[in-house]
Amino acid sequence: MLQRNKKYEVVIVGQFTLDDVVSSELPTRIDSPGGDGLYSLAGVYLWRRGNTGLVIRLGEDFDIDVIKKIVDDSVDFSGVVNIPGVPNIHIWNMFDRYGHRYFINQRWGGQDEDMAPRPEDIPEEYIDDSLGIHIAPFPIEWSIPMIESMPLNGTSDLIVQVDPHFDGIFKKNFGIWKKLLKRIDIFQPSEVEFMQFFGIEKQSDVRGYIKYMREVTKMGPRVCCVKLGDRGAISYDRLTGEVFCVPAYDSQVVDVTGCGDSFCGGFLSSYVSDQDIYNAMVCGAISASFNIEKFGSIHNFSIDPEIVYDRYKTFSDELEKVDCRIIY
C-alpha cells in the first residue's frame, strides 16, 4: 500500500539539453530548453498534484533560475547537479518539409560521459520520501547503475517507473533487462523499442502485444505500458489482469518532441495516487496533448491547471472505460 504522507509525489531523473530547432516553415529557435528530464517534469507539473523532485546534470551555459521563475514552490531542485567547465548537451532538432524529424548531437556540446545522471546525484530523501520515481531514457551504460540503485521489487513502497533508451533495448540485451526488471514497477517503452526488445514486427492489432507485455511483468514489473504514438498507449496490470488501450487525444500536431516523456510524467503522477492504469493513461494522454501543440518544453509550465482538468474531463467523458478495456 502507498504511504500518502510522503514529501514528494514524483521524482524525475533524466537529462537536460539545449535544442536548436530548425523547421522549413518557422524561424530557427536556438537553445530551446529540453531533454527528457524537463519534458517528463512538465508532464507531472501540469497537474499540480504535489511536490516534485528533479534530478538532472546541468552544464555551465544555462541558468536553472530560468526554470525556477516559471514554476511554483512545488518543484524541488536539490537534485540538479552543476557540472563546471562543461557545456550542456546541444542538439539539432530538425524538421524537413514533410514533417520528418532528425536529431543530431552537436560535437562541441556536452556528452553523456559528463551529463548522464548518476545514482549519487539523487538526494537520499528523494528515495526515502517519494511515492514514485521516473527514470527517463539515457544510454544503457548509465541507465544500468541508475536502475540497479533502486530497491528490489517488494522491499520498498517506492514505485519505480522506467522509460528505456532506444539504444539499449534490443533482444541481445534481454539478459541485462531480466535483472533490471526486478527493480522496476512500471516498464514503459515506446512501440518501436518494444518491438526491438522482443524482435517482433509491428502489430496492426495491438492485442498482439499482450502476450509479450505479460512476459515482461513475469520478470518483475506490475505494469507494462507501451506507448503507441498516434495510436495512444496500451497497458497491462499483472495484479488485476486488466488491459486497456487508450487513444491519443486529438490535438493540433506542431512538435512531437518530448511527447513520450510528457506522457510518462502524467501517467506516474496519476498512478501513484490510486494505482489505476486506466486513469493514468488518460492523464498521460492529456499531458502529451499539451506538449504536442507547440515547440519545446517551456510552454507547458505556464498552462493553467484549470485548462488541464477541463481537457481531462472532456476526454474522459468522450471515452468509455469499458470500451477501452481489452478482453483477451
Short mmCIF file of C-alpha atoms in Angstrom, two decimals:
data_model
loop_
_atom_site.label_atom_id
_atom_site.label_comp_id
_atom_site.label_asym_id
_atom_site.label_seq_id
_atom_site.Cartn_x
_atom_site.Cartn_y
_atom_site.Cartn_z
CA MET A 1 0.00 0.00 0.00
CA LEU A 2 1.13 3.54 -0.70
CA GLN A 3 2.19 5.75 2.19
CA ARG A 4 0.39 9.01 1.47
CA ASN A 5 2.45 11.02 3.98
CA LYS A 6 5.41 11.22 1.63
CA LYS A 7 7.01 14.60 0.98
CA TYR A 8 7.29 14.14 -2.79
CA GLU A 9 4.68 12.87 -5.18
CA VAL A 10 7.09 12.09 -8.01
CA VAL A 11 10.83 12.43 -8.65
CA ILE A 12 12.12 12.81 -12.22
CA VAL A 13 15.58 11.52 -13.16
CA GLY A 14 16.67 12.43 -16.67
CA GLN A 15 18.77 14.62 -18.92
CA PHE A 16 18.70 18.28 -19.85
CA THR A 17 19.52 19.52 -23.35
CA LEU A 18 19.57 22.79 -25.25
CA ASP A 19 17.96 22.30 -28.64
CA ASP A 20 18.40 24.28 -31.83
CA VAL A 21 15.06 23.75 -33.57
CA VAL A 22 15.11 24.09 -37.36
CA SER A 23 11.94 23.95 -39.44
CA SER A 24 11.26 24.62 -43.10
CA GLU A 25 8.25 26.74 -42.12
CA LEU A 26 9.25 28.65 -38.98
CA PRO A 27 12.23 30.70 -37.76
CA THR A 28 15.06 28.77 -36.13
CA ARG A 29 14.92 28.63 -32.34
CA ILE A 30 18.32 28.49 -30.65
CA ASP A 31 18.99 26.96 -27.21
CA SER A 32 15.43 25.86 -26.52
CA PRO A 33 15.47 24.08 -23.12
CA GLY A 34 14.55 20.42 -23.46
CA GLY A 35 15.69 16.90 -22.72
CA ASP A 36 13.69 14.00 -21.33
CA GLY A 37 14.13 15.26 -17.76
CA LEU A 38 12.45 18.58 -18.47
CA TYR A 39 9.69 17.12 -20.67
CA SER A 40 8.89 14.47 -18.04
CA LEU A 41 8.78 17.15 -15.35
CA ALA A 42 6.36 19.15 -17.49
CA GLY A 43 4.08 16.12 -17.79
CA VAL A 44 3.87 15.96 -13.99
CA TYR A 45 3.75 19.69 -13.31
CA LEU A 46 0.67 20.26 -15.49
CA TRP A 47 -1.45 18.54 -12.83
CA ARG A 48 -0.09 20.39 -9.73
CA ARG A 49 -0.85 17.37 -7.51
CA GLY A 50 2.09 17.63 -5.12
CA ASN A 51 5.80 18.20 -4.73
CA THR A 52 8.14 17.02 -7.48
CA GLY A 53 11.90 16.49 -7.31
CA LEU A 54 14.15 16.95 -10.34
CA VAL A 55 17.46 15.16 -10.93
CA ILE A 56 19.47 16.39 -13.92
CA ARG A 57 23.05 17.38 -14.67
CA LEU A 58 23.41 20.97 -15.79
CA GLY A 59 26.23 22.43 -17.86
CA GLU A 60 27.76 25.87 -17.50
CA ASP A 61 25.79 27.53 -20.32
CA PHE A 62 22.31 27.51 -18.77
CA ASP A 63 20.98 29.11 -15.59
CA ILE A 64 18.44 26.93 -13.78
CA ASP A 65 16.81 30.13 -12.50
CA VAL A 66 15.14 30.34 -15.92
CA ILE A 67 13.10 27.28 -14.94
CA LYS A 68 12.67 28.28 -11.30
CA LYS A 69 11.00 31.52 -12.37
CA ILE A 70 8.23 29.74 -14.30
CA VAL A 71 7.31 27.07 -11.75
CA ASP A 72 5.96 27.31 -8.23
CA ASP A 73 7.50 26.05 -4.99
CA SER A 74 6.19 22.52 -5.59
CA VAL A 75 9.28 21.76 -7.71
CA ASP A 76 12.42 20.94 -5.74
CA PHE A 77 15.79 21.44 -7.44
CA SER A 78 18.03 19.75 -4.86
CA GLY A 79 18.86 17.06 -7.41
CA VAL A 80 20.20 19.49 -10.02
CA VAL A 81 23.95 18.89 -10.24
CA ASN A 82 26.07 21.63 -11.80
CA ILE A 83 28.97 20.37 -13.92
CA PRO A 84 31.62 23.14 -14.10
CA GLY A 85 33.59 23.70 -17.28
CA VAL A 86 31.28 21.59 -19.43
CA PRO A 87 28.52 22.84 -21.77
CA ASN A 88 25.11 21.24 -21.80
CA ILE A 89 24.23 18.66 -24.41
CA HIS A 90 23.32 20.60 -27.56
CA ILE A 91 21.08 19.02 -30.19
CA TRP A 92 19.95 19.95 -33.68
CA ASN A 93 16.21 19.16 -33.70
CA MET A 94 15.36 19.46 -37.39
CA PHE A 95 12.13 19.10 -39.34
CA ASP A 96 12.11 18.70 -43.12
CA ARG A 97 9.40 19.96 -45.46
CA TYR A 98 7.39 16.78 -44.94
CA GLY A 99 7.49 16.98 -41.15
CA HIS A 100 10.09 14.25 -40.63
CA ARG A 101 12.26 14.86 -37.58
CA TYR A 102 16.03 14.44 -37.17
CA PHE A 103 18.15 14.59 -34.01
CA ILE A 104 21.86 15.36 -34.32
CA ASN A 105 24.14 15.87 -31.33
CA GLN A 106 26.37 18.90 -31.80
CA ARG A 107 30.02 17.87 -31.44
CA TRP A 108 31.07 20.78 -29.25
CA GLY A 109 28.32 20.21 -26.68
CA GLY A 110 28.41 18.16 -23.52
CA GLN A 111 28.49 14.37 -23.76
CA ASP A 112 26.82 11.60 -21.77
CA GLU A 113 30.10 10.82 -20.01
CA ASP A 114 29.62 14.08 -18.11
CA MET A 115 25.91 14.79 -18.41
CA ALA A 116 24.14 11.46 -17.80
CA PRO A 117 22.80 11.37 -14.21
CA ARG A 118 24.44 9.09 -11.64
CA PRO A 119 22.90 7.34 -8.62
CA GLU A 120 24.87 9.60 -6.28
CA ASP A 121 23.13 12.63 -7.82
CA ILE A 122 19.82 11.64 -6.21
CA PRO A 123 19.24 13.21 -2.78
CA GLU A 124 18.57 10.49 -0.20
CA GLU A 125 15.17 11.89 0.70
CA TYR A 126 14.06 11.54 -2.91
CA ILE A 127 14.26 7.76 -2.46
CA ASP A 128 13.01 7.60 1.13
CA ASP A 129 10.27 10.21 0.96
CA SER A 130 8.69 9.90 -2.50
CA LEU A 131 5.70 7.99 -3.82
CA GLY A 132 7.24 7.38 -7.22
CA ILE A 133 10.37 7.92 -9.29
CA HIS A 134 10.57 8.12 -13.07
CA ILE A 135 13.85 7.21 -14.76
CA ALA A 136 13.78 8.81 -18.19
CA PRO A 137 15.75 7.41 -21.17
CA PHE A 138 19.51 7.82 -21.28
CA PRO A 139 22.14 5.44 -22.71
CA ILE A 140 22.23 1.98 -21.20
CA GLU A 141 25.74 2.19 -19.76
CA TRP A 142 24.44 4.96 -17.50
CA SER A 143 20.91 3.57 -17.08
CA ILE A 144 22.15 0.25 -15.67
CA PRO A 145 23.77 1.66 -12.48
CA MET A 146 20.85 4.03 -12.01
CA ILE A 147 18.27 1.24 -12.13
CA GLU A 148 20.50 -1.05 -10.05
CA SER A 149 20.47 1.61 -7.32
CA MET A 150 16.68 1.29 -6.98
CA PRO A 151 15.18 -1.04 -4.33
CA LEU A 152 14.25 -4.58 -5.32
CA ASN A 153 10.57 -5.14 -6.00
CA GLY A 154 8.69 -5.84 -2.79
CA THR A 155 11.30 -4.30 -0.48
CA SER A 156 10.02 -0.70 -0.67
CA ASP A 157 6.80 1.17 -1.35
CA LEU A 158 8.60 3.44 -3.84
CA ILE A 159 7.07 3.00 -7.30
CA VAL A 160 9.85 2.88 -9.91
CA GLN A 161 8.89 3.70 -13.49
CA VAL A 162 11.43 3.29 -16.31
CA ASP A 163 11.27 4.52 -19.89
CA PRO A 164 14.19 2.71 -21.59
CA HIS A 165 16.60 4.35 -24.02
CA PHE A 166 16.26 3.17 -27.61
CA ASP A 167 19.94 2.27 -28.00
CA GLY A 168 19.92 -0.32 -25.20
CA ILE A 169 16.65 -2.16 -25.54
CA PHE A 170 17.46 -4.87 -28.05
CA LYS A 171 16.90 -8.61 -27.90
CA LYS A 172 20.65 -9.12 -27.38
CA ASN A 173 20.32 -7.24 -24.05
CA PHE A 174 17.44 -9.40 -22.81
CA GLY A 175 19.60 -10.90 -20.05
CA ILE A 176 20.58 -7.46 -18.78
CA TRP A 177 16.98 -6.31 -18.65
CA LYS A 178 15.83 -9.53 -17.00
CA LYS A 179 17.92 -8.49 -13.98
CA LEU A 180 16.96 -4.81 -14.13
CA LEU A 181 13.23 -5.55 -14.34
CA LYS A 182 13.36 -6.93 -10.79
CA ARG A 183 13.73 -3.30 -9.65
CA ILE A 184 11.08 -1.79 -11.93
CA ASP A 185 7.37 -1.47 -11.14
CA ILE A 186 6.25 0.20 -14.37
CA PHE A 187 8.06 -0.56 -17.64
CA GLN A 188 7.13 1.98 -20.29
CA PRO A 189 8.88 1.59 -23.68
CA SER A 190 7.76 3.02 -26.99
CA GLU A 191 6.27 0.68 -29.57
CA VAL A 192 9.49 0.63 -31.61
CA GLU A 193 11.56 -0.13 -28.51
CA PHE A 194 9.16 -2.91 -27.51
CA MET A 195 9.44 -4.42 -30.99
CA GLN A 196 13.24 -4.27 -30.78
CA PHE A 197 13.23 -5.91 -27.37
CA PHE A 198 11.32 -8.97 -28.50
CA GLY A 199 12.41 -8.98 -32.14
CA ILE A 200 8.83 -8.75 -33.39
CA GLU A 201 7.01 -6.90 -36.16
CA LYS A 202 4.61 -4.02 -35.60
CA GLN A 203 1.18 -5.32 -34.65
CA SER A 204 -1.76 -3.77 -36.51
CA ASP A 205 -3.98 -5.26 -33.80
CA VAL A 206 -2.47 -4.11 -30.51
CA ARG A 207 -3.76 -7.23 -28.78
CA GLY A 208 -0.80 -8.95 -30.42
CA TYR A 209 1.44 -7.22 -27.88
CA ILE A 210 -0.34 -8.54 -24.79
CA LYS A 211 1.49 -11.88 -24.54
CA TYR A 212 4.80 -10.03 -24.63
CA MET A 213 3.64 -7.49 -22.06
CA ARG A 214 2.68 -10.36 -19.76
CA GLU A 215 6.16 -11.83 -20.27
CA VAL A 216 7.68 -8.52 -19.12
CA THR A 217 5.61 -8.48 -15.95
CA LYS A 218 6.60 -12.06 -15.12
CA MET A 219 10.15 -10.71 -14.74
CA GLY A 220 9.24 -8.15 -12.09
CA PRO A 221 7.10 -5.14 -13.04
CA ARG A 222 3.47 -4.94 -12.06
CA VAL A 223 2.67 -2.79 -15.10
CA CYS A 224 3.86 -2.79 -18.68
CA CYS A 225 2.72 0.20 -20.74
CA VAL A 226 3.66 0.51 -24.41
CA LYS A 227 3.43 3.97 -25.95
CA LEU A 228 1.96 3.71 -29.46
CA GLY A 229 2.44 7.25 -30.76
CA ASP A 230 -0.64 8.48 -32.60
CA ARG A 231 -2.41 5.21 -31.70
CA GLY A 232 -2.27 6.07 -27.99
CA ALA A 233 -0.99 3.51 -25.49
CA ILE A 234 -1.72 0.01 -24.19
CA SER A 235 -1.17 -1.08 -20.58
CA TYR A 236 -1.29 -4.40 -18.75
CA ASP A 237 -1.56 -4.72 -14.96
CA ARG A 238 -0.29 -8.08 -13.67
CA LEU A 239 -2.14 -7.85 -10.33
CA THR A 240 -5.58 -7.06 -11.72
CA GLY A 241 -5.14 -8.80 -15.08
CA GLU A 242 -6.61 -5.74 -16.79
CA VAL A 243 -5.56 -4.45 -20.20
CA PHE A 244 -6.58 -1.04 -21.50
CA CYS A 245 -5.88 0.74 -24.76
CA VAL A 246 -6.44 4.49 -24.59
CA PRO A 247 -6.27 6.58 -27.77
CA ALA A 248 -4.20 9.72 -28.16
CA TYR A 249 -6.03 12.99 -27.55
CA ASP A 250 -6.82 14.73 -30.83
CA SER A 251 -4.54 17.79 -30.73
CA GLN A 252 -3.09 20.05 -33.39
CA VAL A 253 0.31 18.49 -34.04
CA VAL A 254 3.16 21.00 -34.05
CA ASP A 255 6.10 19.15 -32.46
CA VAL A 256 6.05 15.56 -31.20
CA THR A 257 9.40 16.02 -29.41
CA GLY A 258 9.07 15.04 -25.76
CA CYS A 259 5.51 13.71 -26.03
CA GLY A 260 6.52 10.27 -24.79
CA ASP A 261 8.29 11.85 -21.83
CA SER A 262 5.30 14.07 -21.05
CA PHE A 263 3.05 11.01 -21.23
CA CYS A 264 5.25 9.19 -18.71
CA GLY A 265 5.12 12.15 -16.33
CA GLY A 266 1.35 12.43 -16.50
CA PHE A 267 0.95 8.66 -16.15
CA LEU A 268 3.04 8.35 -12.99
CA SER A 269 1.57 11.48 -11.43
CA SER A 270 -1.84 9.80 -11.57
CA TYR A 271 -0.76 6.23 -10.87
CA VAL A 272 0.91 6.97 -7.53
CA SER A 273 -2.43 8.23 -6.19
CA ASP A 274 -4.63 5.20 -6.94
CA GLN A 275 -2.64 2.59 -8.94
CA ASP A 276 -5.30 2.69 -11.67
CA ILE A 277 -3.70 2.18 -15.09
CA TYR A 278 -6.74 3.47 -16.97
CA ASN A 279 -6.79 6.82 -15.18
CA ALA A 280 -3.01 7.03 -15.52
CA MET A 281 -3.18 6.51 -19.28
CA VAL A 282 -5.84 9.19 -19.67
CA CYS A 283 -3.68 11.64 -17.71
CA GLY A 284 -0.63 10.66 -19.76
CA ALA A 285 -2.54 11.31 -22.96
CA ILE A 286 -3.59 14.75 -21.72
CA SER A 287 -0.03 15.69 -20.71
CA ALA A 288 1.22 14.70 -24.17
CA SER A 289 -1.62 16.59 -25.84
CA PHE A 290 -0.48 19.94 -24.44
CA ASN A 291 3.16 19.27 -25.23
CA ILE A 292 2.47 18.45 -28.88
CA GLU A 293 0.75 21.76 -29.60
CA LYS A 294 3.88 23.95 -29.50
CA PHE A 295 7.63 23.65 -29.99
CA GLY A 296 9.81 22.98 -26.96
CA SER A 297 9.03 22.27 -23.32
CA ILE A 298 8.79 25.67 -21.66
CA HIS A 299 5.21 26.47 -22.69
CA ASN A 300 3.93 23.50 -20.65
CA PHE A 301 4.86 25.15 -17.36
CA SER A 302 2.60 28.16 -17.95
CA ILE A 303 -0.63 26.26 -18.67
CA ASP A 304 -3.41 26.93 -16.17
CA PRO A 305 -4.28 23.71 -14.27
CA GLU A 306 -7.97 24.52 -14.76
CA ILE A 307 -7.46 24.18 -18.52
CA VAL A 308 -5.71 20.85 -17.97
CA TYR A 309 -8.53 19.45 -15.86
CA ASP A 310 -11.18 20.76 -18.27
CA ARG A 311 -9.48 18.88 -21.11
CA TYR A 312 -9.18 15.81 -18.89
CA LYS A 313 -12.91 15.90 -18.13
CA THR A 314 -13.82 16.37 -21.79
CA PHE A 315 -11.60 13.48 -22.85
CA SER A 316 -12.83 11.25 -20.02
CA ASP A 317 -16.44 11.97 -20.96
CA GLU A 318 -15.69 11.04 -24.58
CA LEU A 319 -14.11 7.74 -23.57
CA GLU A 320 -15.93 4.85 -22.03
CA LYS A 321 -13.73 2.81 -19.71
CA VAL A 322 -15.49 -0.36 -20.73
CA ASP A 323 -14.72 0.37 -24.39
CA CYS A 324 -11.03 0.90 -23.64
CA ARG A 325 -10.77 -2.39 -21.77
CA ILE A 326 -9.37 -5.22 -23.90
CA ILE A 327 -10.66 -8.74 -23.38
CA TYR A 328 -8.01 -11.31 -24.22
#
